[in-house]
mmCIF file of C-alpha atoms in Angstrom:
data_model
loop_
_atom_site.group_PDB
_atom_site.id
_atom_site.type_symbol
_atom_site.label_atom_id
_atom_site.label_comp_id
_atom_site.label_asym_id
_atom_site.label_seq_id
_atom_site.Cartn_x
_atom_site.Cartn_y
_atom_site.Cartn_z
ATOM 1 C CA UNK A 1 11.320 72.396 31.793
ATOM 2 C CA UNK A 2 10.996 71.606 28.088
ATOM 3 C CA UNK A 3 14.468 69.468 27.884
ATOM 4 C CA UNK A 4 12.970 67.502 31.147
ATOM 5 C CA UNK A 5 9.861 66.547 28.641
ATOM 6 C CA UNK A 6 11.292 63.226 26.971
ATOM 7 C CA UNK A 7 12.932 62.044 30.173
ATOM 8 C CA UNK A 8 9.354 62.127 31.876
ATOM 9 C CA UNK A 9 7.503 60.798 29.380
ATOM 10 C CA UNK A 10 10.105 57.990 28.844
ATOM 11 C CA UNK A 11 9.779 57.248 32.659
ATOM 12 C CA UNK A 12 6.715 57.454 33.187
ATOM 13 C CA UNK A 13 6.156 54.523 29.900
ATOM 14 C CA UNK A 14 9.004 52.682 32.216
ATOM 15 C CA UNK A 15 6.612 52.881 35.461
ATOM 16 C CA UNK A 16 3.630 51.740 33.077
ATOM 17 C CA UNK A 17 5.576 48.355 31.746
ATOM 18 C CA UNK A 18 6.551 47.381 35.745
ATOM 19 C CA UNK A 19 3.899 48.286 37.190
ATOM 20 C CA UNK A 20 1.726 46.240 34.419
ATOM 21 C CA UNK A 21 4.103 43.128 35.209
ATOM 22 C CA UNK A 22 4.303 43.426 38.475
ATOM 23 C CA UNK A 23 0.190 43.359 38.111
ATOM 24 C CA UNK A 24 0.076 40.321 35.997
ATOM 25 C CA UNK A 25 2.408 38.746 38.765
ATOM 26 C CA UNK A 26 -0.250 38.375 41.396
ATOM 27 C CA UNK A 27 -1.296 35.428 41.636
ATOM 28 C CA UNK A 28 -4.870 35.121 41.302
ATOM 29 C CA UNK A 29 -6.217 32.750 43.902
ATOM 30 C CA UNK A 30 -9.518 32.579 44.731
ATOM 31 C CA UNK A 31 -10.701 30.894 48.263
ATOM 32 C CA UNK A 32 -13.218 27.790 47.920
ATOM 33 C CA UNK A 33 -12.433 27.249 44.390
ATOM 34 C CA UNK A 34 -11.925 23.368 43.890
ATOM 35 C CA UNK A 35 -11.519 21.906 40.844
ATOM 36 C CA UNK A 36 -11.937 18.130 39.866
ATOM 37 C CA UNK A 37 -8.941 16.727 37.535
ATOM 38 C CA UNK A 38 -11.148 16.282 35.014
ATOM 39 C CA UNK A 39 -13.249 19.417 34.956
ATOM 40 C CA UNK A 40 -12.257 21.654 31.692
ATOM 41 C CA UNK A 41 -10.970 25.456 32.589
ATOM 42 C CA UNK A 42 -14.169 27.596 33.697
ATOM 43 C CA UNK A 43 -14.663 31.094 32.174
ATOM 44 C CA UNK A 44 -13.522 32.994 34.745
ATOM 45 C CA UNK A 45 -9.967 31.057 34.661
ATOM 46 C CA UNK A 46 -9.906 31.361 30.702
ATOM 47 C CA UNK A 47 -10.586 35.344 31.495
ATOM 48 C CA UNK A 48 -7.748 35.641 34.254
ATOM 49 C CA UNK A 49 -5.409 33.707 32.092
ATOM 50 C CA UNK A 50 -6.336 35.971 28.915
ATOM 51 C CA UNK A 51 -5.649 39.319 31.238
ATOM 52 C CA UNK A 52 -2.340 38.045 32.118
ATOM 53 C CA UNK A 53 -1.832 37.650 28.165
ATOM 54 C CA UNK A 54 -3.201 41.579 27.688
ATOM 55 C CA UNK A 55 -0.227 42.283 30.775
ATOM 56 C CA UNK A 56 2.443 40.352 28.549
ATOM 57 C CA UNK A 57 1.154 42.364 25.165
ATOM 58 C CA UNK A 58 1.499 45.534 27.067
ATOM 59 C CA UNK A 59 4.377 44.870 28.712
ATOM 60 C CA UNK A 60 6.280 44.332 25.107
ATOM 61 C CA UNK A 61 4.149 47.233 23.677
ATOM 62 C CA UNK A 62 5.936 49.394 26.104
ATOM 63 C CA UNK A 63 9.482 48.151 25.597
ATOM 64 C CA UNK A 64 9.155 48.777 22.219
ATOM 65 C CA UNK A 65 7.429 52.085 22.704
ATOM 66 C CA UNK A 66 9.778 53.107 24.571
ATOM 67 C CA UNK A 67 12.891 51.863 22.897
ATOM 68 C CA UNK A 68 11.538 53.127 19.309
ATOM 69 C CA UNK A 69 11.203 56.047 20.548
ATOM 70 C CA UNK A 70 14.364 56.468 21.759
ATOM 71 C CA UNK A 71 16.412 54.700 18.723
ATOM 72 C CA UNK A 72 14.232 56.341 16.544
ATOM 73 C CA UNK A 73 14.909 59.902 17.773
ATOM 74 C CA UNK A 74 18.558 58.967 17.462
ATOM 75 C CA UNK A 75 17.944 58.639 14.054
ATOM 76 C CA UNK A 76 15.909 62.118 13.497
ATOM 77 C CA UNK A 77 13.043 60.712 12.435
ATOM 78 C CA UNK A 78 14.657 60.554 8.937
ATOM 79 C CA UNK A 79 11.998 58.187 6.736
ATOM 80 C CA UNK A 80 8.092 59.461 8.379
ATOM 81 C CA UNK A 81 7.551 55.695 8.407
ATOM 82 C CA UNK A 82 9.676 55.753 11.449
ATOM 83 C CA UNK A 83 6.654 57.150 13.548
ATOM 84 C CA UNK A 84 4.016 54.147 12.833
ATOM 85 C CA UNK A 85 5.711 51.964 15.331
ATOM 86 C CA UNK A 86 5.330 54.455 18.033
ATOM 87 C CA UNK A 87 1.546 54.952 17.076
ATOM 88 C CA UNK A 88 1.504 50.931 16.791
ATOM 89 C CA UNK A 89 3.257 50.476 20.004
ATOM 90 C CA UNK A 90 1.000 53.012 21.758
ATOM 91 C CA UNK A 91 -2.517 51.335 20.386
ATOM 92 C CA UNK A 92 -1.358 48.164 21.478
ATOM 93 C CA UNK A 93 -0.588 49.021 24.965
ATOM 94 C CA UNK A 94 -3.624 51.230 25.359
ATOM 95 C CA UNK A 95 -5.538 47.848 24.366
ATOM 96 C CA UNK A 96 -3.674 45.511 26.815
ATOM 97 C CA UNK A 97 -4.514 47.885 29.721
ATOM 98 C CA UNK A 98 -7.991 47.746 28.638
ATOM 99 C CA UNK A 99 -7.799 44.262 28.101
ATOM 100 C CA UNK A 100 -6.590 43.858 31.769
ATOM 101 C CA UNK A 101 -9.174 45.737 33.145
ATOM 102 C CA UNK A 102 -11.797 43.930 31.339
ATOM 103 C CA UNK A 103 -13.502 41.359 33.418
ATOM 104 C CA UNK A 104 -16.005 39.924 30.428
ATOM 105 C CA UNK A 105 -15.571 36.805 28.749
ATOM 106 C CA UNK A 106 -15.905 38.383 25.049
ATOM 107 C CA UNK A 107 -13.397 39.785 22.730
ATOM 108 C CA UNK A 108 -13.282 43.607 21.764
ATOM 109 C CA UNK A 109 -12.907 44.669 18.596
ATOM 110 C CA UNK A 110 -11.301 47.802 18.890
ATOM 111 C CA UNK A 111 -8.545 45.669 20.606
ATOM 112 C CA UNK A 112 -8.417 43.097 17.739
ATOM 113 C CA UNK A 113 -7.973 45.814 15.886
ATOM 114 C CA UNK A 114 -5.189 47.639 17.627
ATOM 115 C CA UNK A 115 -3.480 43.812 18.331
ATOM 116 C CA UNK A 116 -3.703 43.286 14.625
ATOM 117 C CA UNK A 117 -1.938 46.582 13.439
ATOM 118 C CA UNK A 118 0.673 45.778 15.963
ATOM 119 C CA UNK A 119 1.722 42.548 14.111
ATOM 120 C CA UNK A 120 1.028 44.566 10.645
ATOM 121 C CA UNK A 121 3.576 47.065 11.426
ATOM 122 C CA UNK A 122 6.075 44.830 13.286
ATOM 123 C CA UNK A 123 6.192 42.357 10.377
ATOM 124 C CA UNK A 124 6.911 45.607 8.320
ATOM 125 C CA UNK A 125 9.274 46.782 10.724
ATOM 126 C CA UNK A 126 11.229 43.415 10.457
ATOM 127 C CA UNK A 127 11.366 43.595 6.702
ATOM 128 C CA UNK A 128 12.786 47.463 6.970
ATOM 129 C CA UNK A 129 15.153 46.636 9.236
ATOM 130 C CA UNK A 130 16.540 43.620 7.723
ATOM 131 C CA UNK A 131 17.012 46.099 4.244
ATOM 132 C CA UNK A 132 18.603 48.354 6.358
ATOM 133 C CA UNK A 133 20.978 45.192 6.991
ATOM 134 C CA UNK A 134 21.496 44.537 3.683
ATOM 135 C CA UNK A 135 22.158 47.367 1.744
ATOM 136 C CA UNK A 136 24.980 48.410 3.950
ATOM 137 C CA UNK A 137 28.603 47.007 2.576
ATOM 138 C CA UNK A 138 29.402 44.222 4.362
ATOM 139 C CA UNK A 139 25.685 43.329 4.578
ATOM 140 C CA UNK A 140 24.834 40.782 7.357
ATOM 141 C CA UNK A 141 28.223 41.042 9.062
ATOM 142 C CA UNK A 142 28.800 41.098 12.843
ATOM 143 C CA UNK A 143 29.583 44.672 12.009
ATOM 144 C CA UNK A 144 26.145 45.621 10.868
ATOM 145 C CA UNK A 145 23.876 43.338 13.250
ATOM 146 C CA UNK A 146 25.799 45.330 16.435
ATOM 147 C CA UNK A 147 25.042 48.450 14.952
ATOM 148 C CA UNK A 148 22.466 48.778 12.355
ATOM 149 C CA UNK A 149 18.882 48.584 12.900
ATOM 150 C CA UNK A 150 17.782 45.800 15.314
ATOM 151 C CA UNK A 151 15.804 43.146 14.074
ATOM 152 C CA UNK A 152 14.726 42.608 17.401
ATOM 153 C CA UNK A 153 12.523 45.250 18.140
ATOM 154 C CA UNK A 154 9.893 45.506 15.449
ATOM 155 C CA UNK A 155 9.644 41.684 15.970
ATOM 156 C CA UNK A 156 8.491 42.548 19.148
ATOM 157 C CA UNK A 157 5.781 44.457 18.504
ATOM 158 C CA UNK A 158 4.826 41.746 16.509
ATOM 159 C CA UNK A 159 4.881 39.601 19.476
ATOM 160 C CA UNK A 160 3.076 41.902 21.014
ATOM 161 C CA UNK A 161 -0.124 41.606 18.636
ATOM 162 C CA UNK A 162 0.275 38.160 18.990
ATOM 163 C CA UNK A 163 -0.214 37.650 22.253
ATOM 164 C CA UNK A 164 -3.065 40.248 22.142
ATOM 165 C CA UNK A 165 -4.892 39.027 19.545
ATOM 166 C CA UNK A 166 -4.365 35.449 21.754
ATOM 167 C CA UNK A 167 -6.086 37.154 24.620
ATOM 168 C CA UNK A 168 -9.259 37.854 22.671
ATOM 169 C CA UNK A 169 -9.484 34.328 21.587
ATOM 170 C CA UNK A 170 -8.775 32.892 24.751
ATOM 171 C CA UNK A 171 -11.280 35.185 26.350
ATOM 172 C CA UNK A 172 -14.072 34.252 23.895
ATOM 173 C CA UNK A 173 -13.863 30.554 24.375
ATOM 174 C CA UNK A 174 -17.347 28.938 25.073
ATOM 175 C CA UNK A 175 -17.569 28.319 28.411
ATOM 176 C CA UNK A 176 -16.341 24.756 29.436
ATOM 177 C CA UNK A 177 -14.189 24.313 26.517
ATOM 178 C CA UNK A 178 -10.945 24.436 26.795
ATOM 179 C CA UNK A 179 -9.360 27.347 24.295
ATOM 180 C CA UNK A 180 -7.984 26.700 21.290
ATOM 181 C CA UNK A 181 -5.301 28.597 19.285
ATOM 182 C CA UNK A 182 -3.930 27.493 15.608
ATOM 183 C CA UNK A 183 -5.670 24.681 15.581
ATOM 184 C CA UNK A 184 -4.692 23.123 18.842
ATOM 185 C CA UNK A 185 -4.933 23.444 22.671
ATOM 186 C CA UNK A 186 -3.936 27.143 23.870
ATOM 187 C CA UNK A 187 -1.957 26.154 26.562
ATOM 188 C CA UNK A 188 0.403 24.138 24.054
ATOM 189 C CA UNK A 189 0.340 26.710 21.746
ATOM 190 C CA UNK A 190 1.185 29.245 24.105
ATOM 191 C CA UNK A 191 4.110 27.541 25.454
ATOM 192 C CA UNK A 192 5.587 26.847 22.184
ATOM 193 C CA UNK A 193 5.154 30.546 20.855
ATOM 194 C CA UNK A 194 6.479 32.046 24.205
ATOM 195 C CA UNK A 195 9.014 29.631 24.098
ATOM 196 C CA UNK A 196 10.492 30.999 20.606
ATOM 197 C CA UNK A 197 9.678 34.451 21.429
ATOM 198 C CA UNK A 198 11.853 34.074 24.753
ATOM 199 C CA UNK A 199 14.833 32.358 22.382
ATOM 200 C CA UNK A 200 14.262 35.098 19.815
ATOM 201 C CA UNK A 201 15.172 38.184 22.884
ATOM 202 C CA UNK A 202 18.031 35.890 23.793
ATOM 203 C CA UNK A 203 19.761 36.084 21.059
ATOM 204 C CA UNK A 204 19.110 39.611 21.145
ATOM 205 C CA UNK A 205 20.685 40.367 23.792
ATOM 206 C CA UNK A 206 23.470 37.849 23.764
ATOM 207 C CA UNK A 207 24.160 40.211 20.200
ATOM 208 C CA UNK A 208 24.230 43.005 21.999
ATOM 209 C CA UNK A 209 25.893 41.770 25.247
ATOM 210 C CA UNK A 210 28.484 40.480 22.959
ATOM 211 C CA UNK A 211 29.222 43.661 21.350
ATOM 212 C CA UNK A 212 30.154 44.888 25.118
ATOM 213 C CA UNK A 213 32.458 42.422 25.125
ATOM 214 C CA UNK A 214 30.447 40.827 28.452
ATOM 215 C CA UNK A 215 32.670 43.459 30.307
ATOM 216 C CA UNK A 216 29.978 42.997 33.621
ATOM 217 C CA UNK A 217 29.351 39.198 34.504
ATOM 218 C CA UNK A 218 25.833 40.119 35.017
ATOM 219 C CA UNK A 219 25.924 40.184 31.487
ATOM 220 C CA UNK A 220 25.373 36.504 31.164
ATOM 221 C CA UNK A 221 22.444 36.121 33.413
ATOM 222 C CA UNK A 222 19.808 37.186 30.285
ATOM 223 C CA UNK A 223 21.701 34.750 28.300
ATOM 224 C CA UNK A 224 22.143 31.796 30.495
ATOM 225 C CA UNK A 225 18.518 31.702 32.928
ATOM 226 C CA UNK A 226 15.788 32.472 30.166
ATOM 227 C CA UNK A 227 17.331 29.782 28.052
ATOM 228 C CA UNK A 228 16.176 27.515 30.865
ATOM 229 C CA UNK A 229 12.636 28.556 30.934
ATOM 230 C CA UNK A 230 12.575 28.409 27.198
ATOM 231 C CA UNK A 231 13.555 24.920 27.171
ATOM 232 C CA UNK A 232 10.855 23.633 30.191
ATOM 233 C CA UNK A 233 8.272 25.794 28.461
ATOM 234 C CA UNK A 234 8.696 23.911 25.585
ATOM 235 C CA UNK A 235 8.805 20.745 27.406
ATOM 236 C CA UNK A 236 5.541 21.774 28.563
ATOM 237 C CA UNK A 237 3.666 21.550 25.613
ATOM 238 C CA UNK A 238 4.385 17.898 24.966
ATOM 239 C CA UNK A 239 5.397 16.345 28.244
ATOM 240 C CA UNK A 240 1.848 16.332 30.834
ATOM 241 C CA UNK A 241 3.596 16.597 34.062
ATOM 242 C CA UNK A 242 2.485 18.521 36.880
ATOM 243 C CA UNK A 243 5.487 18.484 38.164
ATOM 244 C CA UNK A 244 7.277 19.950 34.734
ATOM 245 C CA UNK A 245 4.780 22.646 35.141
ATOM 246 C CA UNK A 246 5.669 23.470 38.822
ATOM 247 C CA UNK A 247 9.471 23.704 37.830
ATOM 248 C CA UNK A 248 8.803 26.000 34.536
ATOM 249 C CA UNK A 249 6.263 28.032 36.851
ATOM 250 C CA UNK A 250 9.713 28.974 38.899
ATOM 251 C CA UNK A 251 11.714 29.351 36.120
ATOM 252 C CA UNK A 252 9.459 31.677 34.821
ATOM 253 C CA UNK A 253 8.942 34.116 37.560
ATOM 254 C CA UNK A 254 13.045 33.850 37.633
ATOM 255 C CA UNK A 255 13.217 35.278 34.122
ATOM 256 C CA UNK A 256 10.225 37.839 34.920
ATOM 257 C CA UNK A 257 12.385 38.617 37.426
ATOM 258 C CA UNK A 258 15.503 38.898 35.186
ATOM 259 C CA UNK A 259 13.859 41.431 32.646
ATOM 260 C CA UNK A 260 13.506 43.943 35.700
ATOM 261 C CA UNK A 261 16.643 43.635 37.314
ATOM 262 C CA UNK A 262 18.259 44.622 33.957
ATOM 263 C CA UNK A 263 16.296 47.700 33.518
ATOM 264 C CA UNK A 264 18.005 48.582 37.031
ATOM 265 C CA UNK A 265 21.706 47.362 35.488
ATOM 266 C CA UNK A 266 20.703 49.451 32.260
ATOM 267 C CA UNK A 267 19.772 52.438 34.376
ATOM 268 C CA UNK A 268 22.911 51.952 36.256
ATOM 269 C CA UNK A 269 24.975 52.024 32.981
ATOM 270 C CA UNK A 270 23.202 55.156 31.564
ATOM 271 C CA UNK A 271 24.103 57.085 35.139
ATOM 272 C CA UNK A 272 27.966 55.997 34.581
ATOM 273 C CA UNK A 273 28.048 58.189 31.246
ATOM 274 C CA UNK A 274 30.318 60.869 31.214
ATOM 275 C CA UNK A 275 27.946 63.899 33.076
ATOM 276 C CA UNK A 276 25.646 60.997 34.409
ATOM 277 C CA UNK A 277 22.182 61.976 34.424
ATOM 278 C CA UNK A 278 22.772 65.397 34.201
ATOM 279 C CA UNK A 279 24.113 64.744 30.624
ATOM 280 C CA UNK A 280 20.857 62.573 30.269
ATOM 281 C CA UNK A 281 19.934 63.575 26.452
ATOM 282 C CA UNK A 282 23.554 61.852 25.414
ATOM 283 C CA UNK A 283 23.427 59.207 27.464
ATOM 284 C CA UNK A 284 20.064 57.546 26.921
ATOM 285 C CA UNK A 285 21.011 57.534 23.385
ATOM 286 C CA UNK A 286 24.248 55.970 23.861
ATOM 287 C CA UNK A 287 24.285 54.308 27.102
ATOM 288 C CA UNK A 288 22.669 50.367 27.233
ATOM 289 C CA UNK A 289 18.950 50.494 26.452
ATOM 290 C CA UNK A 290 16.788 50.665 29.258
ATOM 291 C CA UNK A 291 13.196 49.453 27.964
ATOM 292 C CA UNK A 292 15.193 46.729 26.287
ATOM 293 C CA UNK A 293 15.222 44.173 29.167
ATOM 294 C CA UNK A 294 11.790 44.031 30.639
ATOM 295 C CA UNK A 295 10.691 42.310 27.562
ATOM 296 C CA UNK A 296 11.911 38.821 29.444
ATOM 297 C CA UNK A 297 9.561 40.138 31.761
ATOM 298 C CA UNK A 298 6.492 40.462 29.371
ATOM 299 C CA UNK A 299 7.632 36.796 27.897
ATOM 300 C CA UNK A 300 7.605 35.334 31.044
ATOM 301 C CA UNK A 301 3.975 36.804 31.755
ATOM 302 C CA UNK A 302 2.550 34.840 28.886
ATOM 303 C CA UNK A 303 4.411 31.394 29.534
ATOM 304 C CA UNK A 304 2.582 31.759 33.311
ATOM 305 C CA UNK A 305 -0.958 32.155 31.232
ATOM 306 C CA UNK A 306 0.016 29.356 29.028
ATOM 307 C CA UNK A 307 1.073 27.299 32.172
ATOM 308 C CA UNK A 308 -2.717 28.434 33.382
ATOM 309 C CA UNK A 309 -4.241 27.202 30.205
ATOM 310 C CA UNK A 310 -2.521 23.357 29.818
ATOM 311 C CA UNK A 311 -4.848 20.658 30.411
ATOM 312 C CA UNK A 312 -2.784 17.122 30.844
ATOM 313 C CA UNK A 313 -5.310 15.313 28.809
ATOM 314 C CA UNK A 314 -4.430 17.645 26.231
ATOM 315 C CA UNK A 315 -1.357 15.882 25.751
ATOM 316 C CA UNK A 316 -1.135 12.919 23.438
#
């Protein structure tokens, strides 16, 4: 019973990212709800777009809980500062699912808070890892970024506060003004951070993909489809065409779409290890990370609110 422990917990964080996505996935329509082209987002739209941000924050608060926790366990725990992202990770995901839960059109504190540890410790966690780069001989050879520390993950959890801490402003905007986020509209500034973020977990996995020699052609899908959505999203934020955002709306889903069907492929890989799941302690160390995918998923989440938040006049 005690060696079943870590498998449990480490599904039952798996079952909390999906079933947070598949949440945020709903669409939220509302009968008798018209809406004049020129009328500015109401407060309940700013809230439901700013609970679908809290879903994408969890959803990449999870993935990194989960994968830290696994990597770092791997590792033994060596250096104590290898337990903050956990804690991190955990705050921040604790907040999103209060966040999505939260019907009021005011920010939280204790979630600002959490949010803003989250990017704290991932912009830490970037800097550690990239040392751990470094100092190894060879430093930032294809060598070291396949197996030494990924920069991807604490980034992440950066991400993750990000988008939070995105929520709470979007959720306190005064009613009947459009949200604003670094100094411009949210929606564009939404698009264009998503859009980054989704380039950023690309590359990630292309890295990775690429150190399995893209042995499965299923290994190009998460480097060949969110690529796509990246590109409209971006489009998006400069380009006011409804029927842009009607195209990157599909694309997006796609990719949300993506980040769950590799979870599947990952858990697939893990069972083909020798002793399968039987042997599951090796194998989830060794076998292709399973949290690691759904992150499209979480990314995709926050292009749909940023979709949600784009005003055309905004544009120009």
């Amino acid at each position: 019973m005690t060696e079943d422990t870590p498998l449990r917990a480490l599904t039952g964080l798996a079952i909390v990212a999906l079933g947070v996505a598949a949440l945020a996935c709903a669409r939220h329509r509302r009968p008798g709800r018209p809406r004049h082209p020129a009328t500015r987002p109401r407060s309940r739209d700013t809230v439901a777009a700013a609970r679908r941000l809290n879903s994408a924050a969890g959803t990449l608060a999870a993935c990194v809980l989960s994968d830290s926790a696994v990597e770092h366990y791997r590792g033994s725990f060596h250096n104590k500062t290898m337990l903050a992202p956990l804690a991190s990770a955990t705050m921040s995901l604790a907040a999103s699912i209060h966040g999505r839960t939260d019907p009021r059109s005011t920010a939280h504190r204790a979630r600002d808070g959490a949010y803003a540890l989250a990017i704290a410790t991932g912009i830490i966690g970037t800097a550690f890892h990239m040392f751990n780069i470094a100092k190894r001989t060879g430093g930032f050879s294809w060598q070291n970024l396949f197996y030494a520390a990924p920069i991807g993950a604490p980034a992440a959890l950066c991400l993750s506060g990000i988008l939070g801490a995105a929520s709470e402003r979007v959720r306190a905007s005064p009613p009947g003004r459009a949200p604003r986020l670094f100094g411009m509209p949210a929606g564009r500034a939404l698009a264009a951070l998503t859009s980054a973020g989704l380039l950023g977990t690309v590359g990630e996995a292309g890295l990775l993909h690429l150190r399995g020699a893209y042995h499965n052609p299923a290994m190009w899908v998460p480097v060949s489809l969110p690529p796509v959505a990246a590109g409209l999203l971006a489009a998006t934020a400069v380009v006011p065409s409804r029927r842009l955002r009607s195209v990157t709306r599909g694309s997006l889903r796609v990719t949300a779409l993506v980040g769950c069907l590799g979870a599947a492929f990952h858990t697939y890989g893990v069972s083909r290890g020798m002793g399968g799941w039987r042997n599951w302690s090796q194998n989830l160390l060794n076998g292709p990370p399973i949290p690691a995918p759904p992150a499209f998923t979480g990314l995709a989440l926050a292009g749909l609110a940023a979709l949600e938040l784009q005003d055309p006049r905004d544009h120009g």
